[in-house]
Short mmCIF file of C-alpha atoms and ligand atoms in Angstrom, two decimals:
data_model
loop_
_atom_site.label_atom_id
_atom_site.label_comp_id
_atom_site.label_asym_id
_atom_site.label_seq_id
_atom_site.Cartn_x
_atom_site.Cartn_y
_atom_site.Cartn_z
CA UNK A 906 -8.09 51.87 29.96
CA UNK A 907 -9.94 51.15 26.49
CA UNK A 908 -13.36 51.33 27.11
CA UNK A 909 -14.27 50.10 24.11
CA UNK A 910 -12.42 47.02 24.12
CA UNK A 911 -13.49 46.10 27.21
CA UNK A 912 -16.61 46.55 26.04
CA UNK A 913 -16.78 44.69 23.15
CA UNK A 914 -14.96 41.56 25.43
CA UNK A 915 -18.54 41.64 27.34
CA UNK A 916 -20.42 41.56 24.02
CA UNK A 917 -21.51 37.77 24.31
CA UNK A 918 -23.01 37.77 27.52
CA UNK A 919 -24.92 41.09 27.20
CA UNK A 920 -26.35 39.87 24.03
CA UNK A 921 -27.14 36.23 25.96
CA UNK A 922 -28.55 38.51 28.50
CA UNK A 923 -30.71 40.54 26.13
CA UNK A 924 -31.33 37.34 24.04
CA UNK A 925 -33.07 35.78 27.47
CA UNK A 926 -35.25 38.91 28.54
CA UNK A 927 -36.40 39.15 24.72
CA UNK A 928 -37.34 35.29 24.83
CA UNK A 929 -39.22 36.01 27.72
CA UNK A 930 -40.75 39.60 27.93
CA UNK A 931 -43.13 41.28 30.32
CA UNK A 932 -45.50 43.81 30.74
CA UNK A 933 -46.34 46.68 33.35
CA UNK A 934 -44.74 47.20 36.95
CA UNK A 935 -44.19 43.71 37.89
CA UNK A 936 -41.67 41.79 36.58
CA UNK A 937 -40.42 39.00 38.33
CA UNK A 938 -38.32 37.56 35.82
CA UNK A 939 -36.49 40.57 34.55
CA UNK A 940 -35.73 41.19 38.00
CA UNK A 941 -34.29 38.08 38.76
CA UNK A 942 -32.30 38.06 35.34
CA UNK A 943 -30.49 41.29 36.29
CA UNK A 944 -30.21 40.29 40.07
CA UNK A 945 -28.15 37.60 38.84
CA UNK A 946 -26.52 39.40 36.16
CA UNK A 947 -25.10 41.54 38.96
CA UNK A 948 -24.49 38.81 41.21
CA UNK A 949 -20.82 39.18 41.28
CA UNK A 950 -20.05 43.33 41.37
CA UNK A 951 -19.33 45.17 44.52
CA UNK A 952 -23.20 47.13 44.21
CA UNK A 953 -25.82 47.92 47.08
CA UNK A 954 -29.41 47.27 45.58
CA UNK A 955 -32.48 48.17 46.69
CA UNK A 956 -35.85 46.79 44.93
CA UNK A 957 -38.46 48.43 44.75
CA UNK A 958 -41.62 47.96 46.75
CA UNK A 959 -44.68 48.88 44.11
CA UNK A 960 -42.63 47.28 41.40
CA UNK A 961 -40.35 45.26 40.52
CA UNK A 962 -37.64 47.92 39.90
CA UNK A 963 -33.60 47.60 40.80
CA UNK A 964 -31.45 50.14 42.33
CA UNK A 965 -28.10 49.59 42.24
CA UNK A 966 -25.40 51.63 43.99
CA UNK A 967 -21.44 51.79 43.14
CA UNK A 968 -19.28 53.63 44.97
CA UNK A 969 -16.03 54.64 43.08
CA UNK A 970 -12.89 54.06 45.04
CA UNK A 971 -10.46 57.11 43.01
CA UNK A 972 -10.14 60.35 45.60
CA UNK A 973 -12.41 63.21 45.11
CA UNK A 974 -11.74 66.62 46.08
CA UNK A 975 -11.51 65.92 49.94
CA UNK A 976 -14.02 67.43 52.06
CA UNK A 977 -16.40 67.34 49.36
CA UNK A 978 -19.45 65.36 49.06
CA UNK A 979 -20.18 62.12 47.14
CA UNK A 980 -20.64 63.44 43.61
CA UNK A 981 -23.22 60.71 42.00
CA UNK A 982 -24.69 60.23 38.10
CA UNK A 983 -27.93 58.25 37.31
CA UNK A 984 -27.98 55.91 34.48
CA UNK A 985 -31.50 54.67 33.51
CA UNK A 986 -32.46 51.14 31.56
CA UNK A 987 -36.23 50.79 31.59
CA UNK A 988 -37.00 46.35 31.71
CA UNK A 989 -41.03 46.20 29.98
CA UNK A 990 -42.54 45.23 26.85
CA UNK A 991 -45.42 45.90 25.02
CA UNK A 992 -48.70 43.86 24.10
CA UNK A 993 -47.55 43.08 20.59
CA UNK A 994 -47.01 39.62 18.67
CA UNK A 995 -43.86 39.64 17.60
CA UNK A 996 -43.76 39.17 13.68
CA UNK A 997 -39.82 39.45 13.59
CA UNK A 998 -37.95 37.07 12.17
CA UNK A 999 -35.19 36.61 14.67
CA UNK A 1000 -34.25 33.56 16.26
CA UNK A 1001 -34.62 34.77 20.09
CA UNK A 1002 -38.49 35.35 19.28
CA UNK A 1003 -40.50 36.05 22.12
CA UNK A 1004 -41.86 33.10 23.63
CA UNK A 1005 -44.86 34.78 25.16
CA UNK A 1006 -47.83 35.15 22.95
CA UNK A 1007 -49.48 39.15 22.58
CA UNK A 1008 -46.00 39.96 24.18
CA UNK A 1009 -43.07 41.72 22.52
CA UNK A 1010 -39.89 43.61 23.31
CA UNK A 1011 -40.69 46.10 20.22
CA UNK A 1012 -39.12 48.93 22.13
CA UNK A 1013 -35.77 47.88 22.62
CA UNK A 1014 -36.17 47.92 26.50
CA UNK A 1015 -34.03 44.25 26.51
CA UNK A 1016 -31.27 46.35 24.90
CA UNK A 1017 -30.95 48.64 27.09
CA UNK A 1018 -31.26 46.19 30.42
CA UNK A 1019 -27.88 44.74 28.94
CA UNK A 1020 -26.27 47.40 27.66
CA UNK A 1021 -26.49 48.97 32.01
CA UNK A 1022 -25.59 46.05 33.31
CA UNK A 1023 -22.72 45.62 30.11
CA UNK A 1024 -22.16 49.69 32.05
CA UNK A 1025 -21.92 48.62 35.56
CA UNK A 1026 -19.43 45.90 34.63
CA UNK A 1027 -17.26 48.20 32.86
CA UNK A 1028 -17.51 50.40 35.65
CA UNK A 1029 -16.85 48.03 38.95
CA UNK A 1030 -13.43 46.83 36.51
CA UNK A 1031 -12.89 50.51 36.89
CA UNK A 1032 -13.72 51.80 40.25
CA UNK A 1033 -10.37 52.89 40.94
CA UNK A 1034 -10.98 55.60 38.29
CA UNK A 1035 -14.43 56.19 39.31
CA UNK A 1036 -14.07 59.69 41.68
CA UNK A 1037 -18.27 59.67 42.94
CA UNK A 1038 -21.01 56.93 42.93
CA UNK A 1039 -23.36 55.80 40.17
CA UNK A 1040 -27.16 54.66 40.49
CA UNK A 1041 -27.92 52.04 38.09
CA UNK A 1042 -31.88 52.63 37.60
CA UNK A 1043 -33.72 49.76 36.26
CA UNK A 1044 -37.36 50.84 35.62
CA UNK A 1045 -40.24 48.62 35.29
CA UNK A 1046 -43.09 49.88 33.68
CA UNK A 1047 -42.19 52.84 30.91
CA UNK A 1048 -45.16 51.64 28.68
CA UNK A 1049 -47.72 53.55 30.06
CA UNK A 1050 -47.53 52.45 34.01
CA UNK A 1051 -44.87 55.60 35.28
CA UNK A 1052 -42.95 52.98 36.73
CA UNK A 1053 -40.29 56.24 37.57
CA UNK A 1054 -42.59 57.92 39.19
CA UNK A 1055 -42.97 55.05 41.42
CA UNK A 1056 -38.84 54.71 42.21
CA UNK A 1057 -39.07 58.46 42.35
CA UNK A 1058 -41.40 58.48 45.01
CA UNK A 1059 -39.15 55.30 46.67
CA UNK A 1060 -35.87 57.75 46.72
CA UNK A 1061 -34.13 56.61 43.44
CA UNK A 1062 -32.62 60.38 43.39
CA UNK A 1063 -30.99 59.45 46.54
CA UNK A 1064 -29.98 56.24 46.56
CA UNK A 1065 -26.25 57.50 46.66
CA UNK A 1066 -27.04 60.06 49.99
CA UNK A 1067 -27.13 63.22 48.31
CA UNK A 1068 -29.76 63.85 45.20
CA UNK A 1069 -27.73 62.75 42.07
CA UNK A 1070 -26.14 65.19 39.90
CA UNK A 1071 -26.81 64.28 36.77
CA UNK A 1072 -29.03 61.92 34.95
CA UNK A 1073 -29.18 60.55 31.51
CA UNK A 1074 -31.05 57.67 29.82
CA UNK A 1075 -29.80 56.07 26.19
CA UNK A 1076 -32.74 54.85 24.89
CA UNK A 1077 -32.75 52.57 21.34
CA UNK A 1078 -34.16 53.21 17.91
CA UNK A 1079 -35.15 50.31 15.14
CA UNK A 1080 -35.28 52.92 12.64
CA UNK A 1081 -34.91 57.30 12.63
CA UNK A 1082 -31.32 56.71 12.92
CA UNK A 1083 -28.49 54.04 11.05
CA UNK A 1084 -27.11 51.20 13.21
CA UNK A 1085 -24.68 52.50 16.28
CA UNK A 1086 -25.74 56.84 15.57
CA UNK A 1087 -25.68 58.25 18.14
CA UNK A 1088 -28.88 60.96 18.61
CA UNK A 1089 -28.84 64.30 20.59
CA UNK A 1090 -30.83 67.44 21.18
CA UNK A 1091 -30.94 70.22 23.99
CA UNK A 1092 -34.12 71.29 25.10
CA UNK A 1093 -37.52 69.88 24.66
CA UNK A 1094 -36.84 66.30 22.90
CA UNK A 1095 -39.85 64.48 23.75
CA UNK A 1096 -44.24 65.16 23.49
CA UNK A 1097 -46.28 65.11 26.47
CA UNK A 1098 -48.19 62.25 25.83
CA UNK A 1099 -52.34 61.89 27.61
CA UNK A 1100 -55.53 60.18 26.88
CA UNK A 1101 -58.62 61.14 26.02
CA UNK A 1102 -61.64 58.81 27.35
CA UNK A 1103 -64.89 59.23 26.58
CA UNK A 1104 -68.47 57.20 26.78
CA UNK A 1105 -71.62 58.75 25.49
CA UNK A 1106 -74.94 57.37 26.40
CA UNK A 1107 -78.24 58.01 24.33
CA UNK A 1108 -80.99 55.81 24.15
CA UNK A 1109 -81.06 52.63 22.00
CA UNK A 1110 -83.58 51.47 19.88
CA UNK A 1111 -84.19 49.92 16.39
CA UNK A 1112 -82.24 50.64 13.69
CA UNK A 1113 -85.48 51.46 11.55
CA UNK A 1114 -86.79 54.17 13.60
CA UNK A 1115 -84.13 56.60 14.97
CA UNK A 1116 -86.70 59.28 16.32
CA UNK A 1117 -87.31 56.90 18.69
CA UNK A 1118 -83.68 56.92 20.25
CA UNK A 1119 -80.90 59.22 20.33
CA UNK A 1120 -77.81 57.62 18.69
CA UNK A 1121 -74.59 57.33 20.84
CA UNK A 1122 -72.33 56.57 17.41
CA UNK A 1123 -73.65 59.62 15.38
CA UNK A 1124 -72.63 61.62 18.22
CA UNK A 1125 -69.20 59.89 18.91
CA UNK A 1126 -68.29 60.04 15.40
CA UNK A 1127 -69.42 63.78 15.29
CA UNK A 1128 -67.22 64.39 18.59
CA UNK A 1129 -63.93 62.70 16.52
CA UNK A 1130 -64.14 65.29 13.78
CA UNK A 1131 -65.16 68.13 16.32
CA UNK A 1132 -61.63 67.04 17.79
CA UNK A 1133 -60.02 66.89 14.41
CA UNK A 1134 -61.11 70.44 13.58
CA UNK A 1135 -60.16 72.12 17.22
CA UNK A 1136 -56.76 70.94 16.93
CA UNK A 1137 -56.33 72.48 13.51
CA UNK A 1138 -58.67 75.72 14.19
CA UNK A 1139 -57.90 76.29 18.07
CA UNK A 1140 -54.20 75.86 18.19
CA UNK A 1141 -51.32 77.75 16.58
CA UNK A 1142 -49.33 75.49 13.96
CA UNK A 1143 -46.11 76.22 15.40
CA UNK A 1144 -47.19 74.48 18.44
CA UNK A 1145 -48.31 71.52 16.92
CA UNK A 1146 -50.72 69.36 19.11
CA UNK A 1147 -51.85 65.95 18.05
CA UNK A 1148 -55.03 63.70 18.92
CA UNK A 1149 -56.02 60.05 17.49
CA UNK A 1150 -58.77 58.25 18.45
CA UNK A 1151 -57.39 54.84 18.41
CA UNK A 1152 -60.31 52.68 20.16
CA UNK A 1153 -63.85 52.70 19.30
CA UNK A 1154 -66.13 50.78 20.97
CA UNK A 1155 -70.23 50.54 20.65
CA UNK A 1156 -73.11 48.29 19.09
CA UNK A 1157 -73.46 44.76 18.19
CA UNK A 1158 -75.77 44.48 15.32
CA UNK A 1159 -76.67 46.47 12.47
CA UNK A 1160 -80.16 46.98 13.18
CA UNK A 1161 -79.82 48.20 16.93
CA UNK A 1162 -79.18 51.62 18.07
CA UNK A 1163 -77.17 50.49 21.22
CA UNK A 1164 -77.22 52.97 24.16
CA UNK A 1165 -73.64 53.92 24.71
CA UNK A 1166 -70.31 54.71 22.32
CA UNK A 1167 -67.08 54.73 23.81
CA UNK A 1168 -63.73 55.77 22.36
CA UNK A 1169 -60.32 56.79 23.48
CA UNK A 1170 -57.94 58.96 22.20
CA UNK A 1171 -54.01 59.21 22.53
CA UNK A 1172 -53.30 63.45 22.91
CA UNK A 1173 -49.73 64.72 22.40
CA UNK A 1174 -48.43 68.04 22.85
CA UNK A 1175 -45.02 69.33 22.87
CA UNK A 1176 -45.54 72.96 25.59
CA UNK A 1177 -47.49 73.44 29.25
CA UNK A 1178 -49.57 75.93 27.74
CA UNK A 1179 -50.58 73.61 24.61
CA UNK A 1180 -51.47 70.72 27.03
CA UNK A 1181 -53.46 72.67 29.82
CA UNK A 1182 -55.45 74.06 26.50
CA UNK A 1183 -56.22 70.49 24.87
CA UNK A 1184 -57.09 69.70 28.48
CA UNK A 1185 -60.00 72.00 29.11
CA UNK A 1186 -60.56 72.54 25.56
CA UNK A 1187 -61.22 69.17 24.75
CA UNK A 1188 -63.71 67.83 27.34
CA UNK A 1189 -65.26 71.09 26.93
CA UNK A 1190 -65.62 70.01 23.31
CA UNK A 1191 -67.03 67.08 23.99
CA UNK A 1192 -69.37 68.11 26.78
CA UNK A 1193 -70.94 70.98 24.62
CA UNK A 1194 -71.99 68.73 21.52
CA UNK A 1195 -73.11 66.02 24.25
CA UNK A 1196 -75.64 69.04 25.21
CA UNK A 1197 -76.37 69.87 22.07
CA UNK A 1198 -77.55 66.54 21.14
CA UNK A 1199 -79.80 66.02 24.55
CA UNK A 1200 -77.10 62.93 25.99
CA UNK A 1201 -75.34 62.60 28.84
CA UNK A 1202 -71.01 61.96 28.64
CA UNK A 1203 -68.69 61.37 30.70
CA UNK A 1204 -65.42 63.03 29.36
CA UNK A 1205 -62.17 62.42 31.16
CA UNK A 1206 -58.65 63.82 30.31
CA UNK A 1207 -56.26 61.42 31.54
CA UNK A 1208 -52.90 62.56 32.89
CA UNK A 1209 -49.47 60.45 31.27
CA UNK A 1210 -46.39 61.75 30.36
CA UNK A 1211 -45.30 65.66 30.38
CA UNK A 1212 -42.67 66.67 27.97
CA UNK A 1213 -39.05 65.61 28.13
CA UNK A 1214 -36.76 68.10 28.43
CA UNK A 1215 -32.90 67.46 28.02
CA UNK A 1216 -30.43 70.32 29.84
CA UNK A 1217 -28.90 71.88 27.44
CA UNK A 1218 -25.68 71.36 28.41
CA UNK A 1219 -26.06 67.98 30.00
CA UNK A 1220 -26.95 67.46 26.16
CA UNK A 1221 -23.91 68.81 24.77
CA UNK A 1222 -21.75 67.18 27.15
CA UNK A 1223 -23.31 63.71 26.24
CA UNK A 1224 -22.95 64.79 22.72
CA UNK A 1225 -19.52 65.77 22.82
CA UNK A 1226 -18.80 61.98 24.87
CA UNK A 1227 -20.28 60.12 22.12
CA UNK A 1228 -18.21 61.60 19.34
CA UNK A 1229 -15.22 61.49 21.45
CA UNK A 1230 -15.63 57.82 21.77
CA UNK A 1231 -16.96 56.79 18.31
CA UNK A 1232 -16.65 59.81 16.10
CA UNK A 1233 -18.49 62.78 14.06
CA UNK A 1234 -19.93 60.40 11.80
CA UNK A 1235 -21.65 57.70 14.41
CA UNK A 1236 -23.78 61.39 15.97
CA UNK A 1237 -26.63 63.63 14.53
CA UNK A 1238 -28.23 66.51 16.03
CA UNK A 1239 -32.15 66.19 15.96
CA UNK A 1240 -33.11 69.69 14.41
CA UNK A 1241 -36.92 68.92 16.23
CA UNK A 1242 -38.27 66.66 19.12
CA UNK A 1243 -38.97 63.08 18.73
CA UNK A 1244 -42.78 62.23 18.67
CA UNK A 1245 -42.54 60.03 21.24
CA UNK A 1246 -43.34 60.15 25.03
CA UNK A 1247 -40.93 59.08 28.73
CA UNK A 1248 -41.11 58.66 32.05
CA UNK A 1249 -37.76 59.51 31.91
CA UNK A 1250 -39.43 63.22 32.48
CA UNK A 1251 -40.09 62.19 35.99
CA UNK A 1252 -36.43 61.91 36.43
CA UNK A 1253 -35.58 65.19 34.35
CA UNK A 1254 -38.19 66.76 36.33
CA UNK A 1255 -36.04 67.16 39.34
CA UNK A 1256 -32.34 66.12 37.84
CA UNK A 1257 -30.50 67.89 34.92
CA UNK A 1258 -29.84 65.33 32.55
CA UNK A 1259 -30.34 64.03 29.37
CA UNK A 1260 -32.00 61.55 26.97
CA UNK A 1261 -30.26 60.18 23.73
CA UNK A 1262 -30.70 58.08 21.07
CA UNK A 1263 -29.03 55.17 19.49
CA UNK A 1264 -29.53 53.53 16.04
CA UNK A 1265 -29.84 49.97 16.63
CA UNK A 1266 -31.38 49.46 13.13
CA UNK A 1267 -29.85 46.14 11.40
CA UNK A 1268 -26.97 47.87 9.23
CA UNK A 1269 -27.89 47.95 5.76
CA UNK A 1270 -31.75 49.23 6.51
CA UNK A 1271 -33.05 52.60 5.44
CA UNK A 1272 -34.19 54.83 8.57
CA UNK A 1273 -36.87 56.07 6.74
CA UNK A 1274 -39.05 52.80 6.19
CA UNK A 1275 -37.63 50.59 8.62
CA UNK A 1276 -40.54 49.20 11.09
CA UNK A 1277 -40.33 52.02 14.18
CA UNK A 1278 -40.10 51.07 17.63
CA UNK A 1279 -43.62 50.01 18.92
CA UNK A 1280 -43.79 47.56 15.63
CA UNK A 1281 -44.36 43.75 15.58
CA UNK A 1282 -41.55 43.96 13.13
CA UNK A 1283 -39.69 46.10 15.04
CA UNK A 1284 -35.37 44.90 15.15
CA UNK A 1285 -32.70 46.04 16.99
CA UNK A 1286 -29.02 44.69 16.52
CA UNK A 1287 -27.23 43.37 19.06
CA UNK A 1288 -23.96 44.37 17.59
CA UNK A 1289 -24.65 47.88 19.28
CA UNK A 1290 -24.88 46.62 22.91
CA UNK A 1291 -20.74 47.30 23.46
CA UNK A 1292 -21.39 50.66 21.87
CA UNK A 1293 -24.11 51.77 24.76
CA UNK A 1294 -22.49 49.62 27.52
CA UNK A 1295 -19.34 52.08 26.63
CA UNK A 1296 -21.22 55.37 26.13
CA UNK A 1297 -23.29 54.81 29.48
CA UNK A 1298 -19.77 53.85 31.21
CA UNK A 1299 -18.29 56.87 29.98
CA UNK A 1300 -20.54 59.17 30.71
CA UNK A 1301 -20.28 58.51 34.65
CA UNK A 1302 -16.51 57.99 34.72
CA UNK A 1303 -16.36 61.87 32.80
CA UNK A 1304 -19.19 63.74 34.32
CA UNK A 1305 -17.59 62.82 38.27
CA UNK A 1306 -14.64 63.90 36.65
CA UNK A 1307 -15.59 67.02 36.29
CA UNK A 1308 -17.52 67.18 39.49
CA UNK A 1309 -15.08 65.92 41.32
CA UNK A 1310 -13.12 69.33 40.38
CA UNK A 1311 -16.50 71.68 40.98
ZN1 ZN B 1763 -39.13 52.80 24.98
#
């Protein structure tokens, strides 16, 4: 069996498939269409699926047909595509542009929907090989919504009987790496990512006579740099934390003092201990120069992501697949963690596993100033879909390998 080959024979319909969920994105836990575009894309295979009840997720079940040890259990392996967008206008030039205004595939999450079902073909061709089960996890709702949590808590783990044994999510890159690089790292390989949400209310008045009111923005703006100078003063360097205020909301004219400020701020932090601190830390922060001032605030630290943590040698053995299949020179090791966030960490939370990268920027660009994931100018090449379809295929045929002789 050439993997690869077969692979690259399913290359125009997963890149019609990915073409038509890009065309057509959608946001948070529901997502009708998706759903119905990779029902039907599995139409055909020999899979149980189960959808999910508080979203729109798809579990899909293969059983391999090759003999196991006997007298063992059902070895199984998790493969995870997340399905959402994000609320971006897509400014790419490409000529499967979203369709939906304010709503853009800019994280690649199209990609990966057809590169696992591109997997799950490869792997039905080849259940005779295939000595366990695979779950085919399709996750609504990464952006924000913990749409794993939610087919955690609905028994994704054990859709095969048994908890799986091993879990690993390839997840796409528009820059950091060059087209079809593969990206590992044991260990921590992802922030924790939380919010910060805060509304101050003083007293409003007229602009001319400030005594008379007590200014929510002074005070907001004062609790922004009060942030900025914890995180450098209050935590050690070589556990880096990170806070930006990206909203700030309050007034409508010049001349009025309006009566509340609001802002939010995105936290990331990359240990427990780190986050717990920037958890108290913060609000208290933000509660003591509310005092000081004489206004009330309501300070709330909002719970997201934790940190994604690959096993190390779930890492090394996806590693050591992916340059097996396409060589030393199509894998780096990441010497530090990404700065990004996962509810993938749900998953790894209670699974060893592992989550890698893949270069999907359009060959030719430099990884260093091509437009990140999360951009409206954010591009990934479609010419990598065989590449993951193989890697995620391989990875389940070899890991039940080896469990199969545990
Ligand atoms: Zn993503």
């Amino acid at each position: 069996m050439d993997l690869l080959s077969d692979a690259k024979a399913l290359e125009p319909e997963m890149t019609r498939l990915r073409h038509d969920v890009h065309k057509q994105p959608e946001i948070g836990l529901d997502l009708p269409r998706t759903q119905e575009r990779i029902l039907s894309a599995l139409e055909s295979l020999p899979l149980e699926i189960t959808l999910g009840k508080t979203s729109t997720s798809v579990t899909a079940v293969l059983e391999g047909t090759a003999p196991a040890m006997s007298g063992q259990d059902t070895r199984s392996v998790l493969l995870r595509s997340d399905m959402d967008a994000l609320p971006i206008d897509e400014a790419a030039d490409v000529p499967y542009r979203s369709e939906r205004p304010g709503v853009m595939h800019a994280c690649g999450h199209d990609m990966h929907v057809a590169m696992l079902v591109g997997a799950a073909r490869l792997l039905a061709a080849h259940r005779d090989r295939l000595k366990g089960k695979v779950v085919f996890m399709f996750q609504p709702g990464e952006e924000g919504w913990d749409g794993a949590q939610h087919m955690v808590d609905e028994g994704v783990l054990t859709a095969a009987g048994r908890q799986v044994d091993a879990a690993y999510a390839l997840h796409v890159f528009s820059s950091l790496a060059h087209n079809g690089v593969f990206t590992h790292k044991g260990g921590l390989v992802l922030s924790a990512s939380d919010e910060l949400h805060v509304t101050v209310t003083g007293v409003g008045g007229h602009g001319s006579m400030p005594h008379r009111s007590k200014d929510p923005i002074s005070i907001a703006a004062e609790m922004v740099h009060a942030l900025e100078t914890m995180i450098t003063k209050r935590f050690d360097a070589f556990d880096p934390v990170v806070i930006s205020v990206g909203l700030f909301q309050a007034g409508t004219k010049a001349n009025v003092i309006p009566d509340t400020a609001h802002f939010e701020a995105t936290v990331r932090s990359y240990s427990p201990e780190a986050r717990e601190r920037l958890r108290t830390l913060s609000v208290q922060l933000i509660e003591g120069i509310a005092h000081a001032h004489g206004v009330t605030v309501d300070a709330r630290y909002v719970d997201q992501y934790p940190i994604t943590v690959n096993d190390e040698s779930e890492a090394s053995f996806a590693a050591t697949t992916a340059i097996d299949l396409f060589g030393e020179d199509k894998n780096m090791h990441l010497a530090r963690p990404l700065n990004g966030s996962e509810d993938f960490s749900r998953v790894l939370a209670h699974v060893p596993g592992a989550f890698i990268g893949l270069g999907a920027m359009p060959v030719g660009g430099d990884p260093s100033t091509a437009p990140y994931n999360h951009s409206a100018l954010a591009t990934f090449d479609d010419g990598v879909l065989p590449m993951g379809a193989a890697f995620n295929a391989q990875l389940a045929l070899r890991r039940l390998d080896q469990l199969a002789t545990l």
